[in-house]
Short mmCIF file of C-alpha atoms in Angstrom, two decimals:
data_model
loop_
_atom_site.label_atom_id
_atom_site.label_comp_id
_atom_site.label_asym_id
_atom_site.label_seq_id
_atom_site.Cartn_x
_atom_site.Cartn_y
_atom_site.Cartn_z
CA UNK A 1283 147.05 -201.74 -62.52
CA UNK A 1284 144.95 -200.35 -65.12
CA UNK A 1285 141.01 -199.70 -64.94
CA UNK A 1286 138.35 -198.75 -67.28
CA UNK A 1287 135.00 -197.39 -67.22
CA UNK A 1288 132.22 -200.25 -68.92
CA UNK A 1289 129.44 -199.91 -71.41
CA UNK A 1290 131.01 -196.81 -73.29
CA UNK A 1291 131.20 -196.54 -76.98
CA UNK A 1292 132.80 -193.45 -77.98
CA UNK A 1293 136.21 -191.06 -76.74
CA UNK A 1294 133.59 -188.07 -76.31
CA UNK A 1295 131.49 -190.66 -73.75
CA UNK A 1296 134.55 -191.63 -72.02
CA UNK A 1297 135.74 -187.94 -71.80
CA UNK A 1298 131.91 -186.99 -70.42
CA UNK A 1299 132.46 -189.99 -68.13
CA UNK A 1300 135.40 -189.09 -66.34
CA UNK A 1301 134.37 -185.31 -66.02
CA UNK A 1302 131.25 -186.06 -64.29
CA UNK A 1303 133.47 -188.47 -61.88
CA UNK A 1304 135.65 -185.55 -61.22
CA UNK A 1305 133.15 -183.03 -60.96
CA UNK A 1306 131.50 -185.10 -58.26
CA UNK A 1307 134.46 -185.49 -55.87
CA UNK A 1308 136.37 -182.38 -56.18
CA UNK A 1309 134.49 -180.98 -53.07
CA UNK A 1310 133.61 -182.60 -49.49
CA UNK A 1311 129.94 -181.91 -49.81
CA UNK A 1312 129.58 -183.81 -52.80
CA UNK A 1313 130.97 -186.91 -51.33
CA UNK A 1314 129.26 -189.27 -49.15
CA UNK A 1315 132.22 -190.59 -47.10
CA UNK A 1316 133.24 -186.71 -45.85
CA UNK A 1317 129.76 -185.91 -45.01
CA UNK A 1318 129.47 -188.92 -42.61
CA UNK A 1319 132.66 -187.31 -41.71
CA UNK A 1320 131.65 -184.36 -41.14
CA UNK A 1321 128.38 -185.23 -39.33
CA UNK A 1322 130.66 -187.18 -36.93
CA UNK A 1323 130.83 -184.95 -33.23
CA UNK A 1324 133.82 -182.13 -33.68
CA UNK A 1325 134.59 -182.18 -37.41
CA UNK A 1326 132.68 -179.49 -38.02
CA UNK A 1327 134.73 -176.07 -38.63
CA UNK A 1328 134.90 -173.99 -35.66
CA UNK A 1329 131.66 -172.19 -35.38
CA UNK A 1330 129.45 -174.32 -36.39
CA UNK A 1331 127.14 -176.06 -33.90
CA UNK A 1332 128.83 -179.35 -32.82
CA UNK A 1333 125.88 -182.36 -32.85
CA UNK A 1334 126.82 -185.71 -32.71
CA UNK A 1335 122.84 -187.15 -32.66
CA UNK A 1336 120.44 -184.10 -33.70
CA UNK A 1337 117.78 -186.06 -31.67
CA UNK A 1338 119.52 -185.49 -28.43
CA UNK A 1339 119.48 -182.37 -26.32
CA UNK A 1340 122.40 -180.90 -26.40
CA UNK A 1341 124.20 -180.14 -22.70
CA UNK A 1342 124.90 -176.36 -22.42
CA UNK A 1343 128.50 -175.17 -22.24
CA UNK A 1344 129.68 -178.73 -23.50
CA UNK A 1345 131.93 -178.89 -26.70
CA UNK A 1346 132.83 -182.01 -28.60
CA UNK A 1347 136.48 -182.45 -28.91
CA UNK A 1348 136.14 -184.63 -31.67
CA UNK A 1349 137.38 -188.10 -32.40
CA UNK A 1350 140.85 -189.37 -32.48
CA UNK A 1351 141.75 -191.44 -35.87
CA UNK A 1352 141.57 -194.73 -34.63
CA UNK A 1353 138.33 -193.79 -32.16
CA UNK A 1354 136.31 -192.27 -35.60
CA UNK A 1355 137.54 -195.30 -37.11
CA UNK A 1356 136.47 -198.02 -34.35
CA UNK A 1357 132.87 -196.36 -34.72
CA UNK A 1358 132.87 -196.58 -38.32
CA UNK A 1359 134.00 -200.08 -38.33
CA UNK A 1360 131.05 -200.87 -35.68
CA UNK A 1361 128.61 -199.67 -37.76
CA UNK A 1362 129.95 -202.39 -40.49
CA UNK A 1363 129.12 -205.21 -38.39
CA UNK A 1364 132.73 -205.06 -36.48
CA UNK A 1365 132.39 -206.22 -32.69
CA UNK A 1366 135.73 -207.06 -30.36
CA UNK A 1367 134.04 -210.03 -29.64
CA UNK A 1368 134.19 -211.30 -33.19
CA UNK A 1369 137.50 -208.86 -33.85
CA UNK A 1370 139.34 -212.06 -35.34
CA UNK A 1371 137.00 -211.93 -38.64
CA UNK A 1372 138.08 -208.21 -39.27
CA UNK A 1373 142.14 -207.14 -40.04
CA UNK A 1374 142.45 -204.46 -38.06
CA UNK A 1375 145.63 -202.02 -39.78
CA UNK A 1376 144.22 -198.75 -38.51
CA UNK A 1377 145.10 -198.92 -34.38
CA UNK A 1378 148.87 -198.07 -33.75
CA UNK A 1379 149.61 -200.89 -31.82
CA UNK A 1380 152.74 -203.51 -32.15
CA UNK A 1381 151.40 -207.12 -31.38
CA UNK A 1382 151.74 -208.17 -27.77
CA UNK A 1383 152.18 -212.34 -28.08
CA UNK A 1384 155.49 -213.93 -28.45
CA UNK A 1385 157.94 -213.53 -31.17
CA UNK A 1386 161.05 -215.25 -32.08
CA UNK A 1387 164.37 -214.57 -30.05
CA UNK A 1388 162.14 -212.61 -27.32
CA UNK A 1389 161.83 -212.89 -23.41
CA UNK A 1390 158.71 -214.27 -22.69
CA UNK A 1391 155.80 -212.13 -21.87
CA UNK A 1392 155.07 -211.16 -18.55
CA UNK A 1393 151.73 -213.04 -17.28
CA UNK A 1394 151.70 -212.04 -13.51
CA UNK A 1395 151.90 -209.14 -11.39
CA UNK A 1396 152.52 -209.11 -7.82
CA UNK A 1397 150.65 -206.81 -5.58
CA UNK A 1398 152.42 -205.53 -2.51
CA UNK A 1399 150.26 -203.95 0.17
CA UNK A 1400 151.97 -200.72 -0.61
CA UNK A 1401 151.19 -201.00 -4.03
CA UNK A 1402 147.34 -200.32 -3.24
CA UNK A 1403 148.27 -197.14 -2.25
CA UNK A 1404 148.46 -194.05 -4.41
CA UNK A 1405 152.14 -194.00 -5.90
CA UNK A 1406 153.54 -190.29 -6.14
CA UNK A 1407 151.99 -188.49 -9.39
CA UNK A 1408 156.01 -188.18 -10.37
CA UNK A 1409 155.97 -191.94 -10.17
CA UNK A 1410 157.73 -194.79 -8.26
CA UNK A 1411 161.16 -193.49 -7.25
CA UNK A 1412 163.19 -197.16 -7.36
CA UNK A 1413 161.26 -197.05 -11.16
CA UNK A 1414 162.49 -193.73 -12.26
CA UNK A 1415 165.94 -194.05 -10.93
CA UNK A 1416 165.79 -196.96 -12.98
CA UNK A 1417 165.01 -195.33 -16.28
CA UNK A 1418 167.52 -192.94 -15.58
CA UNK A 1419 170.22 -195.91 -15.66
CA UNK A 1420 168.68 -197.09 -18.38
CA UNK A 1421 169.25 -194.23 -20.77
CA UNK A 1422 172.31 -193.13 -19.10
CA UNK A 1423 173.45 -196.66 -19.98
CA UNK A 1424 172.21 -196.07 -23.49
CA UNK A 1425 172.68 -192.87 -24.66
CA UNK A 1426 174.74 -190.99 -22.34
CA UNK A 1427 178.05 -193.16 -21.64
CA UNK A 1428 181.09 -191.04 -21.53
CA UNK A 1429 179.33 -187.76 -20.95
CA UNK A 1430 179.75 -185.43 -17.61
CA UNK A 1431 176.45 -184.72 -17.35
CA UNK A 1432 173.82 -187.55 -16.53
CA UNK A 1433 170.21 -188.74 -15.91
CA UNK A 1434 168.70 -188.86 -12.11
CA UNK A 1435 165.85 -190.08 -11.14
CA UNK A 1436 165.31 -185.92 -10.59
CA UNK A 1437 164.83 -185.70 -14.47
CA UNK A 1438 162.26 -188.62 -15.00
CA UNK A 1439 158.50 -188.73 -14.15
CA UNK A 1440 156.55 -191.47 -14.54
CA UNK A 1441 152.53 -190.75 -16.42
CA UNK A 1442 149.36 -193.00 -17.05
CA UNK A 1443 150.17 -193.49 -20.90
CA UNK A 1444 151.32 -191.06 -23.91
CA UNK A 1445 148.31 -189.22 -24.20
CA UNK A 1446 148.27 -188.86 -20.70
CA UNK A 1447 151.78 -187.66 -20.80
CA UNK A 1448 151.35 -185.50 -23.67
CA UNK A 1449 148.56 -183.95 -21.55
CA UNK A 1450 150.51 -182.66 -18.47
CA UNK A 1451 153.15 -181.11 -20.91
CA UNK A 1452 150.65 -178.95 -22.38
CA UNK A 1453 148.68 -178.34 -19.05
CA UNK A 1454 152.30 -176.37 -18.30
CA UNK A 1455 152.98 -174.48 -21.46
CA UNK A 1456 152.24 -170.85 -20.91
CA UNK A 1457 150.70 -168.49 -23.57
CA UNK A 1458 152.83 -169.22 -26.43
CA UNK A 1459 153.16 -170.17 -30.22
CA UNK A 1460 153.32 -173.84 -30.41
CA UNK A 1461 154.32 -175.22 -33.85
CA UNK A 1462 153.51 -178.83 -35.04
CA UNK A 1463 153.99 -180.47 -38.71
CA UNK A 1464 152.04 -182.40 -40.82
CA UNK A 1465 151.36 -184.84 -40.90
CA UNK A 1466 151.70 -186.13 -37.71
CA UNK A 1467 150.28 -188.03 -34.56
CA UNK A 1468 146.59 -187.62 -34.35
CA UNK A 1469 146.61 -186.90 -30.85
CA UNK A 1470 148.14 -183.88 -31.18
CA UNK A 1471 145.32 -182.18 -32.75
CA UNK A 1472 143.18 -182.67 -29.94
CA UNK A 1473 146.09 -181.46 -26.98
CA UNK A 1474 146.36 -177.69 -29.25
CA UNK A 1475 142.49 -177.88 -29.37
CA UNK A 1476 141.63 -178.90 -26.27
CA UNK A 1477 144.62 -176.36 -24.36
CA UNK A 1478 143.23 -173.03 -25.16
CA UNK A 1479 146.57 -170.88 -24.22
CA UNK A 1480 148.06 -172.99 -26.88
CA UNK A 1481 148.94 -171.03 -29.95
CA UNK A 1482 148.87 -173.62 -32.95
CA UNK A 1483 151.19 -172.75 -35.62
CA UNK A 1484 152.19 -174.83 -38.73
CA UNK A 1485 155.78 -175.33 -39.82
CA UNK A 1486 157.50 -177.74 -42.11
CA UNK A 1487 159.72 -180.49 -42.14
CA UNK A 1488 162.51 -178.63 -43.25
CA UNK A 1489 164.83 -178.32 -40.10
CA UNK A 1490 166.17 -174.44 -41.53
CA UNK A 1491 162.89 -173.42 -42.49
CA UNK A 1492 161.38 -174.02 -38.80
CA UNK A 1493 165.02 -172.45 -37.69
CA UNK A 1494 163.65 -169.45 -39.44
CA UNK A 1495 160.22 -169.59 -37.82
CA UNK A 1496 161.99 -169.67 -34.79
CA UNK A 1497 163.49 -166.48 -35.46
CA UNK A 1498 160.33 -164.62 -37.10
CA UNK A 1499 157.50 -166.49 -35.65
CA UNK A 1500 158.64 -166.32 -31.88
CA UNK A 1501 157.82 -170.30 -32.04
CA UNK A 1502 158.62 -171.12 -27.91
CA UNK A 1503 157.37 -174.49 -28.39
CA UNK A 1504 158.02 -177.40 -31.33
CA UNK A 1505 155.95 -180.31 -30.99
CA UNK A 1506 156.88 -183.72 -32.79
CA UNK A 1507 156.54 -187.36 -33.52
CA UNK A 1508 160.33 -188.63 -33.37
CA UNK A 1509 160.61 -191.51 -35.14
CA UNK A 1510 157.15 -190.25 -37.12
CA UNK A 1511 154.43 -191.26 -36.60
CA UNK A 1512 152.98 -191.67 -39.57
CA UNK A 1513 155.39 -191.52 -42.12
CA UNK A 1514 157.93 -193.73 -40.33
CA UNK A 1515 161.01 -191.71 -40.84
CA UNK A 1516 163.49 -190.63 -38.41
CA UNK A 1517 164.08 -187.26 -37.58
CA UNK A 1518 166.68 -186.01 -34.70
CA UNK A 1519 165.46 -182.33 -33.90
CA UNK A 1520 168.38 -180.23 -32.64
CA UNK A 1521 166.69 -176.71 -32.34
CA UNK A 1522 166.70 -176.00 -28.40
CA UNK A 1523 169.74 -173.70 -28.98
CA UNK A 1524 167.84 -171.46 -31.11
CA UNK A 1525 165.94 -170.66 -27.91
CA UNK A 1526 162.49 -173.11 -28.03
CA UNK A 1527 161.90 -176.06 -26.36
CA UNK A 1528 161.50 -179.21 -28.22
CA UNK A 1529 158.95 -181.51 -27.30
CA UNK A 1530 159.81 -185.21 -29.04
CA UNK A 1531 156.99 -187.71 -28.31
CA UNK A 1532 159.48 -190.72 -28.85
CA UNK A 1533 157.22 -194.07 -28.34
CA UNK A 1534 158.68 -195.60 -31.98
CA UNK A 1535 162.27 -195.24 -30.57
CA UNK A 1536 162.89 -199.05 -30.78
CA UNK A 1537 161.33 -199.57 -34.10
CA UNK A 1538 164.33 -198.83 -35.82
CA UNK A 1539 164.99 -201.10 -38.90
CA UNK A 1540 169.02 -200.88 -39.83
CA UNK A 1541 170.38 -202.36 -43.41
CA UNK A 1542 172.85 -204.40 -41.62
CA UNK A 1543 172.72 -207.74 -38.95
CA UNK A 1544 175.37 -205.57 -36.60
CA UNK A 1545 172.87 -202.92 -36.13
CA UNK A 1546 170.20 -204.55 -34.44
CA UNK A 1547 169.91 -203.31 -30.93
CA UNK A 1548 170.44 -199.74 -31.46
CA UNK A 1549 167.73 -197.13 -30.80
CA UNK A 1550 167.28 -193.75 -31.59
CA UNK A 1551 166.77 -190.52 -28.81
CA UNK A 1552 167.31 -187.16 -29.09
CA UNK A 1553 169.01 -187.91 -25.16
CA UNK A 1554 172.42 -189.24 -27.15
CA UNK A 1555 172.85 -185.18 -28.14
CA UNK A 1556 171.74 -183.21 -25.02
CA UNK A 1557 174.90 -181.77 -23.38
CA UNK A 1558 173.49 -180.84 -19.86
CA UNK A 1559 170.60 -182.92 -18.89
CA UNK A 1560 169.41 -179.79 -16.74
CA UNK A 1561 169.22 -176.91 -19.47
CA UNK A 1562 168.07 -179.01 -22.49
CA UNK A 1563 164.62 -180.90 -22.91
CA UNK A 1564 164.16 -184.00 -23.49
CA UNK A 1565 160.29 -185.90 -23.41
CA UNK A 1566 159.99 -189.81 -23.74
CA UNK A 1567 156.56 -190.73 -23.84
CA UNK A 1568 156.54 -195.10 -24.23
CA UNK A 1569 153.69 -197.65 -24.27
CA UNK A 1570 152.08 -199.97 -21.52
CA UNK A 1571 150.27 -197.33 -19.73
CA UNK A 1572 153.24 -196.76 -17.47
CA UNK A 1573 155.51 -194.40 -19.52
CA UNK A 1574 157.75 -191.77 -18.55
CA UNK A 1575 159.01 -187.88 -19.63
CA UNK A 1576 162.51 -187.13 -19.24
CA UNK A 1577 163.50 -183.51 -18.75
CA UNK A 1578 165.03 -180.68 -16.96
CA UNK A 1579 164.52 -181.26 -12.46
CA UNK A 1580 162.10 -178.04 -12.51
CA UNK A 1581 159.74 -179.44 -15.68
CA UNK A 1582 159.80 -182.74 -13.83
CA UNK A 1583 158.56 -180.73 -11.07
CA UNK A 1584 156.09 -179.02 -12.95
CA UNK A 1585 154.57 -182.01 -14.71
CA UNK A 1586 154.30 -183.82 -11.44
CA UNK A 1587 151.83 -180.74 -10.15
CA UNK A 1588 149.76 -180.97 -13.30
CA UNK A 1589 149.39 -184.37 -13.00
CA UNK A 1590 147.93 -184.11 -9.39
CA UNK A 1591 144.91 -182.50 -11.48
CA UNK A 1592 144.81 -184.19 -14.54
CA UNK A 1593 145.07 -187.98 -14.06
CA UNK A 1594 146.59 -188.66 -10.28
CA UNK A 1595 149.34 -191.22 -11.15
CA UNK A 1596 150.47 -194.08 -12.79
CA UNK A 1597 149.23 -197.22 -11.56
CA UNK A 1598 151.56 -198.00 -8.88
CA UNK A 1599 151.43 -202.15 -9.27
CA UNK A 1600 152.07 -202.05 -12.90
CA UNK A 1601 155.41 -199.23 -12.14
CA UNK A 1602 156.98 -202.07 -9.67
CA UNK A 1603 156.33 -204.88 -12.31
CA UNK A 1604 157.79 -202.53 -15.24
CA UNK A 1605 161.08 -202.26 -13.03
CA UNK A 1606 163.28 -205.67 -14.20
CA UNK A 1607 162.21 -204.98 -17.42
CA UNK A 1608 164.59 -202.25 -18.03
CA UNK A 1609 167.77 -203.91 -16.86
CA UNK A 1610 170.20 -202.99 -19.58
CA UNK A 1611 170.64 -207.00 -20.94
CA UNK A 1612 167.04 -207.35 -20.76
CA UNK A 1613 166.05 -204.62 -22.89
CA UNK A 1614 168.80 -205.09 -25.47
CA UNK A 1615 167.58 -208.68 -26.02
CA UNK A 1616 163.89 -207.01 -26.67
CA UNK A 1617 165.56 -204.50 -29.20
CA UNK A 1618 167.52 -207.21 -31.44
CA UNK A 1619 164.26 -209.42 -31.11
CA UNK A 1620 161.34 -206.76 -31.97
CA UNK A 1621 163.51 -205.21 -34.90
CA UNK A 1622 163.91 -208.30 -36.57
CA UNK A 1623 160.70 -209.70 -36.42
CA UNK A 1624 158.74 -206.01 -37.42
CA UNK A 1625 161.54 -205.56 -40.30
CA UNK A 1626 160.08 -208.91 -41.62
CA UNK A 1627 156.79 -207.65 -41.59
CA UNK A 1628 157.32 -204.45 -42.94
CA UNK A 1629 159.17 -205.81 -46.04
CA UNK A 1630 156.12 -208.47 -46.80
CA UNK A 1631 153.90 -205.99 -46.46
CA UNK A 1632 155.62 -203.65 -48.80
CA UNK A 1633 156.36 -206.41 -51.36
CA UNK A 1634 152.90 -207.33 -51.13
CA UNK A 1635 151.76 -203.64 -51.97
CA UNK A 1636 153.92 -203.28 -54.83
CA UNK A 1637 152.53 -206.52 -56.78
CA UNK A 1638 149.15 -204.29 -56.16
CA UNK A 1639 150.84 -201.36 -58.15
CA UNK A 1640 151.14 -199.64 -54.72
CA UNK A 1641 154.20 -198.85 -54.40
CA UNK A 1642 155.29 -196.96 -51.45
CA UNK A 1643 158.01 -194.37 -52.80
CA UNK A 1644 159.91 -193.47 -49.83
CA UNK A 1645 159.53 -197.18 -46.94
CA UNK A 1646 159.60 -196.55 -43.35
CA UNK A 1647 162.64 -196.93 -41.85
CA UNK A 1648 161.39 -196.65 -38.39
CA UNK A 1649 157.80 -197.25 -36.62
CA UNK A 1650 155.36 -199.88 -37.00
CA UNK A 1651 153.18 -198.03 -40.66
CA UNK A 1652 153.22 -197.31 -43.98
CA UNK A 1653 151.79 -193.73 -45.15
CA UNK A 1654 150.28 -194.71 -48.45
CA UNK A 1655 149.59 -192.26 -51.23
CA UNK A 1656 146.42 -193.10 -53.25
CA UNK A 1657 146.42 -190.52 -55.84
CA UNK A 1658 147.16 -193.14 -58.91
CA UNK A 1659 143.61 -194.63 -58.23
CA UNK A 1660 140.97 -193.29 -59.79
CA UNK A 1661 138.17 -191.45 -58.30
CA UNK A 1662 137.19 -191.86 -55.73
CA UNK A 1663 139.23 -194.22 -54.29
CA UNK A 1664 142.34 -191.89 -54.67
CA UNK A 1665 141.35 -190.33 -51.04
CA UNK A 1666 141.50 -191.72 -48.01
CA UNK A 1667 138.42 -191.79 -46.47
CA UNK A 1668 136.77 -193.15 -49.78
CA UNK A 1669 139.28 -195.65 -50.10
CA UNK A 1670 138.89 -196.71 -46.27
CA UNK A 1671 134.94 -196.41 -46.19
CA UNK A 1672 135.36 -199.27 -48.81
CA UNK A 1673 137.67 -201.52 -47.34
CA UNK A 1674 134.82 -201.54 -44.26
CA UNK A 1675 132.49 -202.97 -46.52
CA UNK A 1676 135.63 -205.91 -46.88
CA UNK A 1677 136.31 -205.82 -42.84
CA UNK A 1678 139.59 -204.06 -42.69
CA UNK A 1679 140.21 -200.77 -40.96
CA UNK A 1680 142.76 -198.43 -41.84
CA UNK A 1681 143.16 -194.45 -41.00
CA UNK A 1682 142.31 -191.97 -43.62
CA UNK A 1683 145.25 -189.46 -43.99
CA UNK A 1684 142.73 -186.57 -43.08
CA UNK A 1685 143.30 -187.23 -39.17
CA UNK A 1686 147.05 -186.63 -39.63
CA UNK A 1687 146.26 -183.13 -40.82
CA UNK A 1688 147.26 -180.93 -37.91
CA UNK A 1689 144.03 -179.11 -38.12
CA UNK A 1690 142.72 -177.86 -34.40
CA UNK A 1691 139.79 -175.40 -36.37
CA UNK A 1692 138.90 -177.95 -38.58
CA UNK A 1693 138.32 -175.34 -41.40
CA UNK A 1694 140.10 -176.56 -44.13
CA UNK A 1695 138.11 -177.98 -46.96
CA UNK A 1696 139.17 -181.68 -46.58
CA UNK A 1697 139.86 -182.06 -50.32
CA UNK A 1698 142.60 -179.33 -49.92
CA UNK A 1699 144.43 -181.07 -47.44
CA UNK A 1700 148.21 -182.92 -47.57
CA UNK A 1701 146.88 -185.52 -46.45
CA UNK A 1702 143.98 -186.09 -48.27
CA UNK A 1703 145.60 -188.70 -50.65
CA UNK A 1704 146.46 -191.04 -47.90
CA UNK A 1705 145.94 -193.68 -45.82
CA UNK A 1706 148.28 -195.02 -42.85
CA UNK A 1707 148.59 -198.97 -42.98
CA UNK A 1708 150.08 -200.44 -39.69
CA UNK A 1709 152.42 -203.86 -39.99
CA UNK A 1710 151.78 -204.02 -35.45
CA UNK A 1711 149.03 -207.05 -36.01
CA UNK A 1712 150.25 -210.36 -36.28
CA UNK A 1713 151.23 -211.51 -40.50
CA UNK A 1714 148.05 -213.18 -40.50
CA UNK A 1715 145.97 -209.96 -39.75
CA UNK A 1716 148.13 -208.39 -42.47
CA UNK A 1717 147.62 -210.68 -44.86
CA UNK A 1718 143.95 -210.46 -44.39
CA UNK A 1719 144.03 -206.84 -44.68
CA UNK A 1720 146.02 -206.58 -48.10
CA UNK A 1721 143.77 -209.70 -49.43
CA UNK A 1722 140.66 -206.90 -49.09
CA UNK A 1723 142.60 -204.07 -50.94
CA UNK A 1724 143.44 -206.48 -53.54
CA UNK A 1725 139.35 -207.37 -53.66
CA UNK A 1726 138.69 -203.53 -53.80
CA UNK A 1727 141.29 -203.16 -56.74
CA UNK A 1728 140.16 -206.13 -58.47
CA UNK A 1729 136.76 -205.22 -58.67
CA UNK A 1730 137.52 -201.41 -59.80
CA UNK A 1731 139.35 -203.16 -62.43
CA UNK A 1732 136.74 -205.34 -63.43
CA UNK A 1733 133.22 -203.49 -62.93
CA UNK A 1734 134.63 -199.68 -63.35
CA UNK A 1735 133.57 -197.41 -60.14
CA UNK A 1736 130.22 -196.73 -60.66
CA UNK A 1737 129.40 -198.82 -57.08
CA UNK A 1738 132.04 -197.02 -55.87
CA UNK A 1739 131.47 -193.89 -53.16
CA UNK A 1740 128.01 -194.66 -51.68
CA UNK A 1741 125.86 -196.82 -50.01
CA UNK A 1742 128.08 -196.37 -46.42
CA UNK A 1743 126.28 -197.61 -43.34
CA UNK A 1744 125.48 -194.91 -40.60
CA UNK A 1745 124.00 -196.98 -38.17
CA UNK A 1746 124.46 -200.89 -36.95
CA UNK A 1747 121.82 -203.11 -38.27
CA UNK A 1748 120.25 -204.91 -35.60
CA UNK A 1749 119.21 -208.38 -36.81
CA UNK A 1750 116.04 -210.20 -35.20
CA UNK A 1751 116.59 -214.34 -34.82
CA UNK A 1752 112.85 -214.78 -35.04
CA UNK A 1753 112.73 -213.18 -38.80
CA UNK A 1754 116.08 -215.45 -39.74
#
């Protein structure tokens, strides 16, 4: 696609043009959509007083964590008029979450829960046994067939959600480096803020290059999106024999989209290449609120006694109902079903970009997004949280790269990040919501194209406009 600027008349105008576009967006300060971010609770650098609303008193001793992508974005998107009561007017690409209604070839979806008068009990903060002894089967049945050594229910707990999971793991690492890579899962910024005896430390994709960190670092801990989240690439991490434990946060482990028909089914876990379930780690950290870790019988242990203080259990009706679902033939029906409809997705989605002259070099081959590199627009839509500040103004949400910056301090100048030149598109919503969503970028490019970008960069809305029926 190819833009120009209007109303200019000579080469010197058009190169006086473009450096006063560049000179105003080579710095956060000068741009309007990274001050709002900025102003937004926790993005300030460490240091720095952390004020949501400078009208309200502050509560002493309280610190803002800061927002999560898709929680920043949500209150962005509310202050454009967005509401989940009239959700079905906006395309929502921005929340990681795979669509929930029937799809072709698929079981159907569970409508009803019984509730046992056990089940209004507490269940154990490990979780359900009869559930747990079930996952074990399930990726013993999977992953582990043929090998000596094998999943009990010993090496599974059962936690209140990912987060919630990723929570108890860090509640029992000890005072040590902990290296993550960027980008990755925006949650993770927040667990090696909010855990203060967490060391963060940076490292890079490159498996030998974080085998030498090992070495010269001291790195005792790797944390990691596995398939990543967002890039959507696979990556099997086989570093616990240079002495670390490996952390894998493997939700994405069924969106796995193979070339050919006779590999639907398969899934990917770094539990097909432990050798002794009891000396090597292994975490698995799945959706529906009921998800479980999988490791060593004295971190199982462990993570049941933080839970005890952090969350109390898994909610015990919702374990018993999750148990059928993970019979073996069940679950491999799921597999075939989910990558074949989400493959379909992701390719219309991608073709679709690519007649916008955006194409995406390297496609996902695993997950449910698409990390999108802006920098052949021109400024300033060639960062992310320019480029999804205007697609509010269209109602469609996406997640500015920023939040996949590993940053816990916050420090960096946002213009220096990796990220900075991206956005993360999610193919989860139904083709309809996609459609809608790649119909507003299309708008956005259109009228770049058209009208140059001087109404481009301002004129964001801070607050929700309240509308009185009387003045209609």
């Amino acid at each position: 696609m190819h833009f120009h600027l209007p109303h200019v008349h000579s080469i010197t105008h058009i190169v006086e043009q473009v450096r006063d576009v560049m000179k105003q967006y080579k710095n956060e300060k000068e741009s309007e959509a990274h001050q709002i971010f900025r102003r937004a609770g926790g993005h300030q650098p460490k240091g720095l007083p952390h004020i949501t609303n400078p009208d309200e008193e502050t509560v002493p001793g309280i610190e803002h964590p800061g927002s999560t992508g898709v929680i920043y974005c949500s209150d962005r998107a509310m202050a454009n008029g967005f509401s989940y009561s009239s959700s079905h007017e906006w395309a929502n690409l921005g929340q990681g979450a795979p669509e929930v209604g029937p799809i072709p070839e698929a079981s159907e979806r569970p409508n009803t829960i019984s509730l046992p008068l056990d089940s209004l009990e507490y269940a154990p903060t490990t979780g359900v046994k009869a559930l747990r002894e079930a996952v074990a089967s399930l990726y013993n049945h999977t992953y582990r067939q043929g090998t000596a050594s094998q999943y009990t229910f010993e090496n599974v707990c059962i936690v209140p959600g990912g987060r919630a999971g990723l929570s108890r793991v860090a509640a029992v690492i000890g005072d040590v480096y902990t290296s993550y890579q960027v980008p990755d899962y925006t949650a993770y910024d927040q667990v090696l803020s909010a855990f203060k005896r967490l060391v963060p430390v940076p490292t890079t994709l490159n498996i030998e290059q974080t085998k030498k960190d090992i070495r010269c670092q001291g790195l005792a801990v790797v944390l990691a999106s596995n398939p990543r989240n967002p890039t959507g690439q696979v990556k099997l991490v086989s570093l616990s024999k240079e002495g670390t434990t490996i952390i894998l946060d493997e939700f994405y482990s069924w969106y796995i989209y193979p070339e050919h028909d006779s590999d639907y089914g398969k899934s990917v876990s770094s539990a097909a290449y432990i050798e002794d379930v009891n000396e090597e780690s292994n975490w698995r950290l799945p959706g529906w609120r009921v998800c479980w870790v999988l490791g060593p019988k004295n971190l199982i242990t462990a993570l049941s006694q933080s839970g005890s203080f952090l969350d109390g259990g898994a909610n015990h009706p919702l374990q018993l109902a999750a148990i059928p679902l993970l019979d073996p033939l069940h679950v491999q029906q799921e597999k075939i079903a989910l990558q074949k409809h989400f493959k379909t997705k992701r390719d219309h989605v991608l073709a679709r970009l690519k007649k916008l002259h955006l194409e995406v070099t390297i496609p996902p081959s695993s997950t449910f997004y698409i990390w999108l590199n802006l920098e052949k627009l021109p400024p300033p839509l060639n960062n992310g949280l320019t480029f999804f500040e205007e697609l509010l103004k269209e109602k469609t949400i996406v997640i500015p790269g920023i939040f996949f910056d590993i940053n816990p301090a916050h420090r960096r100048n946002l213009f220096n990040s990796p990220c900075h030149h991206f956005v993360r598109l999610s193919f989860g919503p139904p083709l309809k919501d996609l459609d809608m969503g790649l119909d507003a970028i299309d708008r956005v490019l259109k009228k770049a194209k058209q009208s140059g970008m001087g109404d481009f960069g301002q004129g964001y809305k801070t607050t929700v406009e309240i509308v009185d029926p009387a003045q209609v």
